[in-house]
PDB file of C-alpha atoms and ligand atoms in Angstrom:
ATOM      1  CA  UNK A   1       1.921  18.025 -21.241  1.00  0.00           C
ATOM      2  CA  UNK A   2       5.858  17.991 -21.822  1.00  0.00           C
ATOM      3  CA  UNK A   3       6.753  15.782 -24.602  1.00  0.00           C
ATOM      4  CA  UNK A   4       8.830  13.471 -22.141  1.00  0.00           C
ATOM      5  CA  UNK A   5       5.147  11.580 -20.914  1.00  0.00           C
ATOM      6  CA  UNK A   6       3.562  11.137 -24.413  1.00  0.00           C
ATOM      7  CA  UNK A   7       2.927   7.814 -25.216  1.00  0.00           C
ATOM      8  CA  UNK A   8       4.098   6.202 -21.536  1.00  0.00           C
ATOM      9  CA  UNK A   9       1.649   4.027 -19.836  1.00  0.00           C
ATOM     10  CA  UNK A  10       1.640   2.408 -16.307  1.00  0.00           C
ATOM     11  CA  UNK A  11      -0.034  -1.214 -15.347  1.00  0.00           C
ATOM     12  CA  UNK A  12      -1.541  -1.248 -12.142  1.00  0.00           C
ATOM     13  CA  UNK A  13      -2.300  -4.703 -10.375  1.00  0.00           C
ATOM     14  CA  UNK A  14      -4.618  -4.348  -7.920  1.00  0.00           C
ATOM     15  CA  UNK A  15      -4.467  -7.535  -5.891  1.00  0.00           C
ATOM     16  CA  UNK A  16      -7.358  -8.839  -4.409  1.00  0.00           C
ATOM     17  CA  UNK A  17      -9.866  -5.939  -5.119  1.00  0.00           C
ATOM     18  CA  UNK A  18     -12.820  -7.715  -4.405  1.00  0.00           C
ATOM     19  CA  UNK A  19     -11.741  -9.098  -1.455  1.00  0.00           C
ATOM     20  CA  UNK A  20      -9.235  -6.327   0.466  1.00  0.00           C
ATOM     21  CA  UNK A  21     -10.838  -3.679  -0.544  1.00  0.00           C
ATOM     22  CA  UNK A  22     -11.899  -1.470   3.156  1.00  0.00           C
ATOM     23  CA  UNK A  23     -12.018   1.920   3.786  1.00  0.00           C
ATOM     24  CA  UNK A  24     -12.324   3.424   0.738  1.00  0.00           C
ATOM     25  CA  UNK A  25      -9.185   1.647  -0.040  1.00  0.00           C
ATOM     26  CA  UNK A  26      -9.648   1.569  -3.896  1.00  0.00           C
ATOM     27  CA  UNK A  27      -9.838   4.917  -3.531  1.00  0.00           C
ATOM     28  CA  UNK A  28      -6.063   4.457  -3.550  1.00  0.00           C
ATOM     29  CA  UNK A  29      -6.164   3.200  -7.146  1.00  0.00           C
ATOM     30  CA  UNK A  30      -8.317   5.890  -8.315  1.00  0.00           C
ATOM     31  CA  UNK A  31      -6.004   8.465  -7.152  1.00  0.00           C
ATOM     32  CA  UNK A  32      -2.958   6.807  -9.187  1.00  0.00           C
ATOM     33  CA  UNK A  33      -5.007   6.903 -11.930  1.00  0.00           C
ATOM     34  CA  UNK A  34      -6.204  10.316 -12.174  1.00  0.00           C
ATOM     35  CA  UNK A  35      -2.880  12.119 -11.298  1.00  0.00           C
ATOM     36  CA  UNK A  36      -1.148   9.576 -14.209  1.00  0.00           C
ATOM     37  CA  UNK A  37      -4.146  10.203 -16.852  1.00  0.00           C
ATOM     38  CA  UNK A  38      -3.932  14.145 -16.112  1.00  0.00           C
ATOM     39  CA  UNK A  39      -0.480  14.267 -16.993  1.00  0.00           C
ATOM     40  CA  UNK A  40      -1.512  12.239 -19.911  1.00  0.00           C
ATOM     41  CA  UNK A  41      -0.207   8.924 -19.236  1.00  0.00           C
ATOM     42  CA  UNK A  42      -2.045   5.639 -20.249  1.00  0.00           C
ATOM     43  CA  UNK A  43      -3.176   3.456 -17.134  1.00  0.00           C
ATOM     44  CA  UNK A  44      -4.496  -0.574 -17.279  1.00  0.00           C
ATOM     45  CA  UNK A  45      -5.618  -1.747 -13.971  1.00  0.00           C
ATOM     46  CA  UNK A  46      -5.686  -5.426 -13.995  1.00  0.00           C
ATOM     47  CA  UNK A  47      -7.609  -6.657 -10.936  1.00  0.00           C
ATOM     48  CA  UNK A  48      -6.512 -10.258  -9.945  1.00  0.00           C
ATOM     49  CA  UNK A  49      -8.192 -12.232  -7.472  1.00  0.00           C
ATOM     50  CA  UNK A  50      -8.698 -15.669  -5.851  1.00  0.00           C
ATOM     51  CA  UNK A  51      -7.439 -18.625  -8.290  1.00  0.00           C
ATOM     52  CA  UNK A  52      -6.246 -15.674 -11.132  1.00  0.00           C
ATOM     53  CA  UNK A  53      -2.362 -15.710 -12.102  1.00  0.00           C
ATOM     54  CA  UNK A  54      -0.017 -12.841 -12.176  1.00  0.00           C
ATOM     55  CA  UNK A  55       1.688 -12.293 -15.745  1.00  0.00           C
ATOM     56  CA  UNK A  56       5.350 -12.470 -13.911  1.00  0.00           C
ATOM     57  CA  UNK A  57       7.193  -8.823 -14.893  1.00  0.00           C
ATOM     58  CA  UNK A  58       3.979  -7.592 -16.216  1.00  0.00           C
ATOM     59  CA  UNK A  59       3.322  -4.985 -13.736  1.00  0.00           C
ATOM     60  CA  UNK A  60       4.859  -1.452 -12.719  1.00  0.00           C
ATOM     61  CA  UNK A  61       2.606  -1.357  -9.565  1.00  0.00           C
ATOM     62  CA  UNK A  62       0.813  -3.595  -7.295  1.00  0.00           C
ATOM     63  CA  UNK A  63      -1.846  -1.998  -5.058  1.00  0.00           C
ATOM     64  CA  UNK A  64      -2.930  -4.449  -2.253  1.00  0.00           C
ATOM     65  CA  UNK A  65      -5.681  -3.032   0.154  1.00  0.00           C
ATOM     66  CA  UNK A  66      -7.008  -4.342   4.095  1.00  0.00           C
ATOM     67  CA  UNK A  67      -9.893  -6.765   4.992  1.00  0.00           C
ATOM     68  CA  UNK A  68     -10.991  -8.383   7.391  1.00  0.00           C
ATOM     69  CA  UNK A  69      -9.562 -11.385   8.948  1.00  0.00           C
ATOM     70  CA  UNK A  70     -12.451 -13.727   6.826  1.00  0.00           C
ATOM     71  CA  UNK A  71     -10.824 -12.579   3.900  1.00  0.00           C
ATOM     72  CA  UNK A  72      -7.427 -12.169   4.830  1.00  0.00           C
ATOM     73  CA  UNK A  73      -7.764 -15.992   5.571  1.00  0.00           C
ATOM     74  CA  UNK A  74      -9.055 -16.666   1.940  1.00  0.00           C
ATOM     75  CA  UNK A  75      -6.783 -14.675   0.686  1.00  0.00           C
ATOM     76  CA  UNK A  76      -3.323 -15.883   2.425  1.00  0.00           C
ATOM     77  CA  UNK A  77      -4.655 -19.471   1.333  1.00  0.00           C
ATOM     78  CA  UNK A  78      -4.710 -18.231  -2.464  1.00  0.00           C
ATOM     79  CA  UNK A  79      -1.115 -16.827  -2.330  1.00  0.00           C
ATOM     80  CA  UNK A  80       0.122 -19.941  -0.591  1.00  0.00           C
ATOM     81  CA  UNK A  81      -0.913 -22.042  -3.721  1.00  0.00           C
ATOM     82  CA  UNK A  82       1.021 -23.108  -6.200  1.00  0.00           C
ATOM     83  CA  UNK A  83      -1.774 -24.361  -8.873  1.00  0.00           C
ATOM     84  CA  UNK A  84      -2.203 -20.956 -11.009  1.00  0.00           C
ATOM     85  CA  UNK A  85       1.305 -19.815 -10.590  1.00  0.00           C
ATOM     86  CA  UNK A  86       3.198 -18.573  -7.493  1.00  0.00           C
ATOM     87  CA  UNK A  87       2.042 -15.226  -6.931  1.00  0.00           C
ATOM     88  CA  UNK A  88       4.925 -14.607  -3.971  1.00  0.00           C
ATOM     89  CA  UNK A  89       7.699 -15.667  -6.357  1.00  0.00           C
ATOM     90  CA  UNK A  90       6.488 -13.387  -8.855  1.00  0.00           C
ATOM     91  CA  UNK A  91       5.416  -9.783  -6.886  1.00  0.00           C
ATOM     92  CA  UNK A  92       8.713 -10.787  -4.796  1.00  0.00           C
ATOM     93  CA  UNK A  93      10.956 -11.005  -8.309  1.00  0.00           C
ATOM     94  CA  UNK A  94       9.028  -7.766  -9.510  1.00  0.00           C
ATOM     95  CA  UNK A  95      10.151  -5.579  -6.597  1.00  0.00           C
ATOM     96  CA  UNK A  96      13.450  -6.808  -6.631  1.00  0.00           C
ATOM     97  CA  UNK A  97      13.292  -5.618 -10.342  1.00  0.00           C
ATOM     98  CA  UNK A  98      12.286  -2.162  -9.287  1.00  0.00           C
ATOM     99  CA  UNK A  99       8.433  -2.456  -9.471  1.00  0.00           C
ATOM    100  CA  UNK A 100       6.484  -0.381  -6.475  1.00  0.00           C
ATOM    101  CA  UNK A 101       4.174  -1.873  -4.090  1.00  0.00           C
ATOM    102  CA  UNK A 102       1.443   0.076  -2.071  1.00  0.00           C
ATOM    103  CA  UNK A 103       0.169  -2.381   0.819  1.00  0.00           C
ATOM    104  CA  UNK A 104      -2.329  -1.183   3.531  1.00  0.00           C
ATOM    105  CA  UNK A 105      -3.375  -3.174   6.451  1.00  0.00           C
ATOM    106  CA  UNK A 106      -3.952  -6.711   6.097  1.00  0.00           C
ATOM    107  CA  UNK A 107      -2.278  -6.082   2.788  1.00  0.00           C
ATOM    108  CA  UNK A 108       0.495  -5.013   4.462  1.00  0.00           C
ATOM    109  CA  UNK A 109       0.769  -7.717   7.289  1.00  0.00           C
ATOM    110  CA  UNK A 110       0.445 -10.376   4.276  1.00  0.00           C
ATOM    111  CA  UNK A 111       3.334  -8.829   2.583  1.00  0.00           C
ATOM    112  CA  UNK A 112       5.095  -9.569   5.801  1.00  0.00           C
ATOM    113  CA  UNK A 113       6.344 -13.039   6.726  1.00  0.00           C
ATOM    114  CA  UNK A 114       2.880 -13.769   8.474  1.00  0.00           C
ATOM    115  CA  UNK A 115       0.177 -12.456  10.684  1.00  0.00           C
ATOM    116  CA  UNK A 116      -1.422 -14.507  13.520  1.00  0.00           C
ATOM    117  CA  UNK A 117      -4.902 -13.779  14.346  1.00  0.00           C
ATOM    118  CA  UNK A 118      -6.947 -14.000  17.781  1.00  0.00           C
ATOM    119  CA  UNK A 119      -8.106 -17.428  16.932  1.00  0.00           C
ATOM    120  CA  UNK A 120      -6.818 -20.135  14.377  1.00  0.00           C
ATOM    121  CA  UNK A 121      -3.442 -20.894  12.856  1.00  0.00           C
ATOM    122  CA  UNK A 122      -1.009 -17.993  11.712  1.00  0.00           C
ATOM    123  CA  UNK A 123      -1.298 -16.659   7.749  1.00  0.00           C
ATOM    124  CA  UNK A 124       2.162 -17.023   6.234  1.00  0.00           C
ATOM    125  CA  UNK A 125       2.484 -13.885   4.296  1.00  0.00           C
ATOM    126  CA  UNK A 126       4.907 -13.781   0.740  1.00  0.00           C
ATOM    127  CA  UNK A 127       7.732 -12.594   3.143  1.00  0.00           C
ATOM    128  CA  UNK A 128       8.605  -9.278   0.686  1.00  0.00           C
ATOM    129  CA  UNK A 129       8.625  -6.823   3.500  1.00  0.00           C
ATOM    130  CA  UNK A 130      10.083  -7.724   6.549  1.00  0.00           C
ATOM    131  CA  UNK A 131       7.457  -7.384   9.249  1.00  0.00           C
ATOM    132  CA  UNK A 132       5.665 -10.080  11.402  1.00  0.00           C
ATOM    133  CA  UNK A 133       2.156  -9.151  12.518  1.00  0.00           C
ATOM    134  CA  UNK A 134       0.033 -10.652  15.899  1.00  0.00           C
ATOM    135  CA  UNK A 135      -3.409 -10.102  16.808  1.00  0.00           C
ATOM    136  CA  UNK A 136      -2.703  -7.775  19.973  1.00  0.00           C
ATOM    137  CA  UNK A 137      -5.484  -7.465  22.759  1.00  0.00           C
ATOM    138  CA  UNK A 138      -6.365  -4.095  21.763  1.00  0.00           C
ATOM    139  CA  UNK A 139      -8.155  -2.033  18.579  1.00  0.00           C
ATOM    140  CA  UNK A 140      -6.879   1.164  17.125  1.00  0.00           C
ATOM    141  CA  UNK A 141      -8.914   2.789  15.823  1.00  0.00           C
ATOM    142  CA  UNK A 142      -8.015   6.955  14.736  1.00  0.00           C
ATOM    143  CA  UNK A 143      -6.600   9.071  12.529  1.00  0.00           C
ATOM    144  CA  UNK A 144      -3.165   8.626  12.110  1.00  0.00           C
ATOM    145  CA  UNK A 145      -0.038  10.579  11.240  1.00  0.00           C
ATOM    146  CA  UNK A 146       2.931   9.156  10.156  1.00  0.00           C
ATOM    147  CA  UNK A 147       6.185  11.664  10.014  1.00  0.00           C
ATOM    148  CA  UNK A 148       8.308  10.206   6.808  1.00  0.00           C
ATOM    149  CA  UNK A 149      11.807  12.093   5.922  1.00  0.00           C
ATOM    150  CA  UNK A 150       9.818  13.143   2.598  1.00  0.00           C
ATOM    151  CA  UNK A 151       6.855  14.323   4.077  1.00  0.00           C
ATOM    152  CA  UNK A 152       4.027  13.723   6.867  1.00  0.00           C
ATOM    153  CA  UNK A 153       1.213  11.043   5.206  1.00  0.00           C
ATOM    154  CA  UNK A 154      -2.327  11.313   7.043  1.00  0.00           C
ATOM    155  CA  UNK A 155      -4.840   8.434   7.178  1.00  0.00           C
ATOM    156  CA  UNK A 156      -7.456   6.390   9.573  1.00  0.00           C
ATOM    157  CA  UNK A 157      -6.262   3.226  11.462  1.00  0.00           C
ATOM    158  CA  UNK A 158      -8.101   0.386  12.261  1.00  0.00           C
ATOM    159  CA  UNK A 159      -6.246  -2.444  13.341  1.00  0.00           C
ATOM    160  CA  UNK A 160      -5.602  -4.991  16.124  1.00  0.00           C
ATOM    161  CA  UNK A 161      -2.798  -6.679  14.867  1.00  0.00           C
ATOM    162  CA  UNK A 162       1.035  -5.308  16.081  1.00  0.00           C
ATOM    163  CA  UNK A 163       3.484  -5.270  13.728  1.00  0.00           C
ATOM    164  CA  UNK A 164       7.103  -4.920  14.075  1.00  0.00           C
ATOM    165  CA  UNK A 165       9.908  -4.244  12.016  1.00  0.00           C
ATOM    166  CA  UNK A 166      12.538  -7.052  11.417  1.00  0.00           C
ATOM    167  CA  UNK A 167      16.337  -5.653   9.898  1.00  0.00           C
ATOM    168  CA  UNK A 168      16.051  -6.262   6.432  1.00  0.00           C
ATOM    169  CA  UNK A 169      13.059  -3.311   5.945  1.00  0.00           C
ATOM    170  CA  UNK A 170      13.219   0.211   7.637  1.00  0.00           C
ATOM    171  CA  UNK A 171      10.096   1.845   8.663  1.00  0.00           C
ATOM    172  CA  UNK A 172       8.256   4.001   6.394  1.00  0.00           C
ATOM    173  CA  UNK A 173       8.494   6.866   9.673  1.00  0.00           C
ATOM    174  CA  UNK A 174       7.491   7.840  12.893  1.00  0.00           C
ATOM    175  CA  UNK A 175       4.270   7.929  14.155  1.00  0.00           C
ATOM    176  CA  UNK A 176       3.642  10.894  15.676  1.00  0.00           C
ATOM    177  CA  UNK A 177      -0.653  10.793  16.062  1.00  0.00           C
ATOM    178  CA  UNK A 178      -2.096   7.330  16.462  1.00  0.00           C
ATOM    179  CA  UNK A 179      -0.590   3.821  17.330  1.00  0.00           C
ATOM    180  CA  UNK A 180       1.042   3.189  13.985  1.00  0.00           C
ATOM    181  CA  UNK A 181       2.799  -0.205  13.935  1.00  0.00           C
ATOM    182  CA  UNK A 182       2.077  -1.751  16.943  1.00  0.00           C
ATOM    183  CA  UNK A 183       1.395   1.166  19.485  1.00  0.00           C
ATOM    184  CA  UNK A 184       4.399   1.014  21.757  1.00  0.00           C
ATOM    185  CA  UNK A 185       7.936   1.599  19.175  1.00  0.00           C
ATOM    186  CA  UNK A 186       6.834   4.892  17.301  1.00  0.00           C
ATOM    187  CA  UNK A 187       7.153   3.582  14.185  1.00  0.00           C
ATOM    188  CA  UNK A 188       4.467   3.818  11.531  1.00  0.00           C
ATOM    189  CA  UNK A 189       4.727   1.531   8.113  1.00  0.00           C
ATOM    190  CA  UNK A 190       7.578  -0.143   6.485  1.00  0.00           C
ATOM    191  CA  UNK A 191       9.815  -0.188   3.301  1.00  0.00           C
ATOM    192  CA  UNK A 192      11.726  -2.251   1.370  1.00  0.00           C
ATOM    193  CA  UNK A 193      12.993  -0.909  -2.122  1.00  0.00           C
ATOM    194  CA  UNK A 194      10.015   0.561  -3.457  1.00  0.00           C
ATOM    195  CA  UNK A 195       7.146  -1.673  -1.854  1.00  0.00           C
ATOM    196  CA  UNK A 196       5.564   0.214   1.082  1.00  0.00           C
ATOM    197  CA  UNK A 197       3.213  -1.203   3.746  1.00  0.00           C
ATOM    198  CA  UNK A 198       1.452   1.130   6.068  1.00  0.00           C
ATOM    199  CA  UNK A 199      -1.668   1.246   8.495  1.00  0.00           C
ATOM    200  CA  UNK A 200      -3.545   3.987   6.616  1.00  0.00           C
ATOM    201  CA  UNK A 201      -6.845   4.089   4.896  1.00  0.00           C
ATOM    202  CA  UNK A 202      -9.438   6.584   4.369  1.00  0.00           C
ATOM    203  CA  UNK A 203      -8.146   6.267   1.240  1.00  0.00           C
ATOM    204  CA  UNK A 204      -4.692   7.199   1.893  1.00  0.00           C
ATOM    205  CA  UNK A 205      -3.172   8.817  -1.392  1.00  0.00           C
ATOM    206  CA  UNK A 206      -6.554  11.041  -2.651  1.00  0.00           C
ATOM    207  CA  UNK A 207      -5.271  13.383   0.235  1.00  0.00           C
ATOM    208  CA  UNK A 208      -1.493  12.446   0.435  1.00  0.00           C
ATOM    209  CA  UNK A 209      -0.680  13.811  -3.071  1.00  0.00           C
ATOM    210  CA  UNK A 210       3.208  13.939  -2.751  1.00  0.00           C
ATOM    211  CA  UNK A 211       3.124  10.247  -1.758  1.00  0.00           C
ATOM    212  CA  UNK A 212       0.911   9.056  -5.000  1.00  0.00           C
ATOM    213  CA  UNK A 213       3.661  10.922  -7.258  1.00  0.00           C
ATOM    214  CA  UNK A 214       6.510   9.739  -5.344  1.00  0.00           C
ATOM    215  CA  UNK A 215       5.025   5.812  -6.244  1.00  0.00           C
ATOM    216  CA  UNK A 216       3.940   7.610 -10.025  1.00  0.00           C
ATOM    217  CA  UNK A 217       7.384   8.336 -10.474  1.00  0.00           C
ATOM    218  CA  UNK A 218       9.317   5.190  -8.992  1.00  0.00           C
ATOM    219  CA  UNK A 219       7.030   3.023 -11.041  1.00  0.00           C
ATOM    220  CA  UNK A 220       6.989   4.756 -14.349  1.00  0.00           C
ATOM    221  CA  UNK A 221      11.231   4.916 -13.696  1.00  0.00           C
ATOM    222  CA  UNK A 222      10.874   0.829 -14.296  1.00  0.00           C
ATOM    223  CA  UNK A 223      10.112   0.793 -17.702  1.00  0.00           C
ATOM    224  CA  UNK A 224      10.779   3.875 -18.602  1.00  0.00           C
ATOM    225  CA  UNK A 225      13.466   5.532 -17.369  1.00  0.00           C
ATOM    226  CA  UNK A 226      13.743   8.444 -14.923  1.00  0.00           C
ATOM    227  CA  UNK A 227      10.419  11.141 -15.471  1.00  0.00           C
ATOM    228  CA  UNK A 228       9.986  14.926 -14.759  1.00  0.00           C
ATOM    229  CA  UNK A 229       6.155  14.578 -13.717  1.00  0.00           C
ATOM    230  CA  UNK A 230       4.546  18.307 -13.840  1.00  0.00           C
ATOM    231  CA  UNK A 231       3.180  19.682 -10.588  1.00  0.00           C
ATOM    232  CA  UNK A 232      -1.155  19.890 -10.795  1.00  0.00           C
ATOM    233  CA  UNK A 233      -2.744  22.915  -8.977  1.00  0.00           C
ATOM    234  CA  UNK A 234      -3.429  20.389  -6.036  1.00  0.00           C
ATOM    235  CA  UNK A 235      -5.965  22.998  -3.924  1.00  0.00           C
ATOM    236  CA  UNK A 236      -8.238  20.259  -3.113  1.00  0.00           C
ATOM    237  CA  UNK A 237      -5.818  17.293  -2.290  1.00  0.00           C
ATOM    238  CA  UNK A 238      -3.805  19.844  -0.178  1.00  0.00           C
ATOM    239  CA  UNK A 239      -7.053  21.256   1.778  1.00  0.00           C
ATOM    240  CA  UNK A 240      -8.365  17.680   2.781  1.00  0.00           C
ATOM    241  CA  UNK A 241      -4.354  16.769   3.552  1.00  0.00           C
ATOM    242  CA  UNK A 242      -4.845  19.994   5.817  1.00  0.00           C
ATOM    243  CA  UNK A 243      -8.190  19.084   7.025  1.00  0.00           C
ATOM    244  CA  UNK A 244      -7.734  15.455   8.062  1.00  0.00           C
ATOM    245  CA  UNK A 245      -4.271  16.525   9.940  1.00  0.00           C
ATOM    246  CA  UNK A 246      -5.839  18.754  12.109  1.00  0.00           C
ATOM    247  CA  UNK A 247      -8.720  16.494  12.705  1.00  0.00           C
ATOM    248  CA  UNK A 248      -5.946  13.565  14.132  1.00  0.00           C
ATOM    249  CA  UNK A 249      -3.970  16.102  16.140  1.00  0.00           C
ATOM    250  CA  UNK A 250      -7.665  17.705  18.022  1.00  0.00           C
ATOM    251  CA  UNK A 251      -8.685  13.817  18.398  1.00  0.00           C
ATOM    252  CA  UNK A 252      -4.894  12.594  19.568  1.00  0.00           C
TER     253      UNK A 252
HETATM  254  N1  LIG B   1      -7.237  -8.191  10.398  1.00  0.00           N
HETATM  255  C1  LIG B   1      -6.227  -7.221  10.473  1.00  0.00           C
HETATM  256  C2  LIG B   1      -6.152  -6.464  11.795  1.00  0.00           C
HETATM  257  O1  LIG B   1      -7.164  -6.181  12.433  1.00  0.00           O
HETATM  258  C3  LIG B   1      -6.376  -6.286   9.283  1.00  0.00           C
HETATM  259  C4  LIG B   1      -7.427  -5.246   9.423  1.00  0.00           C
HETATM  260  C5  LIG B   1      -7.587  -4.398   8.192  1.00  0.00           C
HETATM  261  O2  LIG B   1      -7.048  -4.704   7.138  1.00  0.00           O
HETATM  262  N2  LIG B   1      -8.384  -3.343   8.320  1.00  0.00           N
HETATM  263  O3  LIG B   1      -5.068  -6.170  12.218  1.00  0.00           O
END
């Protein structure tokens, strides 16, 4: 372990585990982990859910998984209160202070200014990434490939909701298997500084390695400075990469 990573640590908020947690989505969390604790960093994972507050500049990462629209309704009600703190204000002040965000799915539409469901009144989301979501009058459902200019991330959609991209985020890439943000512009996922909102579960980082080390490194850099983090054999994470890629481009 190079002397650089001894004695770092990383704190992990996983929002809403119990809640938006589908698809093997804390699978997500698990990855982060591991590849942090193998190059021997310390990880706390602080799950915080319905009626819980958010220590404001606490946290180097929040992780903030999909659900279904039951919970996503429970869930947008709980970040629109202001009674236990105003968890908005405070993951929007962290990313603007250089803390990463990972948002899938409904994660990702709630990080978005809101999403409006088949039936009942629209979710505002906390309005950090800007995206607007709709119910649309079709599922995807797939494998999924999104093209990024550092690399190709592979994953499994399920969605009905379209999302576009407003001016002040970029997309994360192109699509280039699967419907990505809304089916019809090519894009797939969205950016803003170093919070990320994308479509793809399954979980998305066990077999996207460069991507979990990419959000490793960004969120380490917030407390502690820029870090080297040494490469791991990564046979495994690079055969399932491998394997679920050519499983989306025979089922395109
Ligand atoms: N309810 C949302 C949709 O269908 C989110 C789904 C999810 O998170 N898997 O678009």
């Amino acid at each position: 372990m190079p002397a650089t990573l001894t004695g770092l640590d990383l704190r992990i908020a996983f929002l809403y585990g119990a809640e938006m947690n589908i698809y093997g989505d804390r699978g997500n969390i698990i990855a982060l982990t591991r590849r942090a604790e193998w190059r021997g960093l310390a990880v706390t994972i602080e799950q915080v859910g319905i009626g819980e507050r958010l220590t404001p500049g606490y946290h180097d990462l929040y992780f903030f998984g999909g659900g279904q629209d039951k919970e996503q309704i429970a869930v947008a009600a709980d970040l629109a209160r202001r009674d236990n703190g105003d968890k908005g204000a405070t993951i929007r002040e962290a990313i603007e202070a250089d803390a990463v965000a990972l948002t899938i799915c409904g994660g990702y539409q709630l990080f978005g200014h809101h999403y409006r469901p088949h039936n009942g009144p629209e979710l505002p989301g906390i309005g950090i990434i800007d995206v607007t979501s709709e119910a649309g009058p079709d599922r995807f459902i797939g494998n999924s490939i999104i093209a990024t200019p550092d690399g190709d991330l592979v994953g499994f959609e399920n969605h009905s909701a379209l999302t576009f991209v407003g001016p002040g985020a970029a997309p994360f890439g192109t699509v280039t298997v699967g419907a990505g943000n809304n089916g019809r512009d090519g894009t797939g996922g969205a950016r803003y500084r170093h919070a990320y909102g994308c479509y793809l579960h399954g979980s998305l980082l066990p077999k996207n390695p460069w991507f979990t080390d990419l959000l490793l490194t960004q969120a380490l850099a917030r407390r502690h400075g820029p870090v080297e983090l040494p490469p791991l054999a990564d046979d495994l994470e690079r055969a399932a990469h491998n394997s679920a890629a050519r499983r989306a481009w025979a089922t395109r």
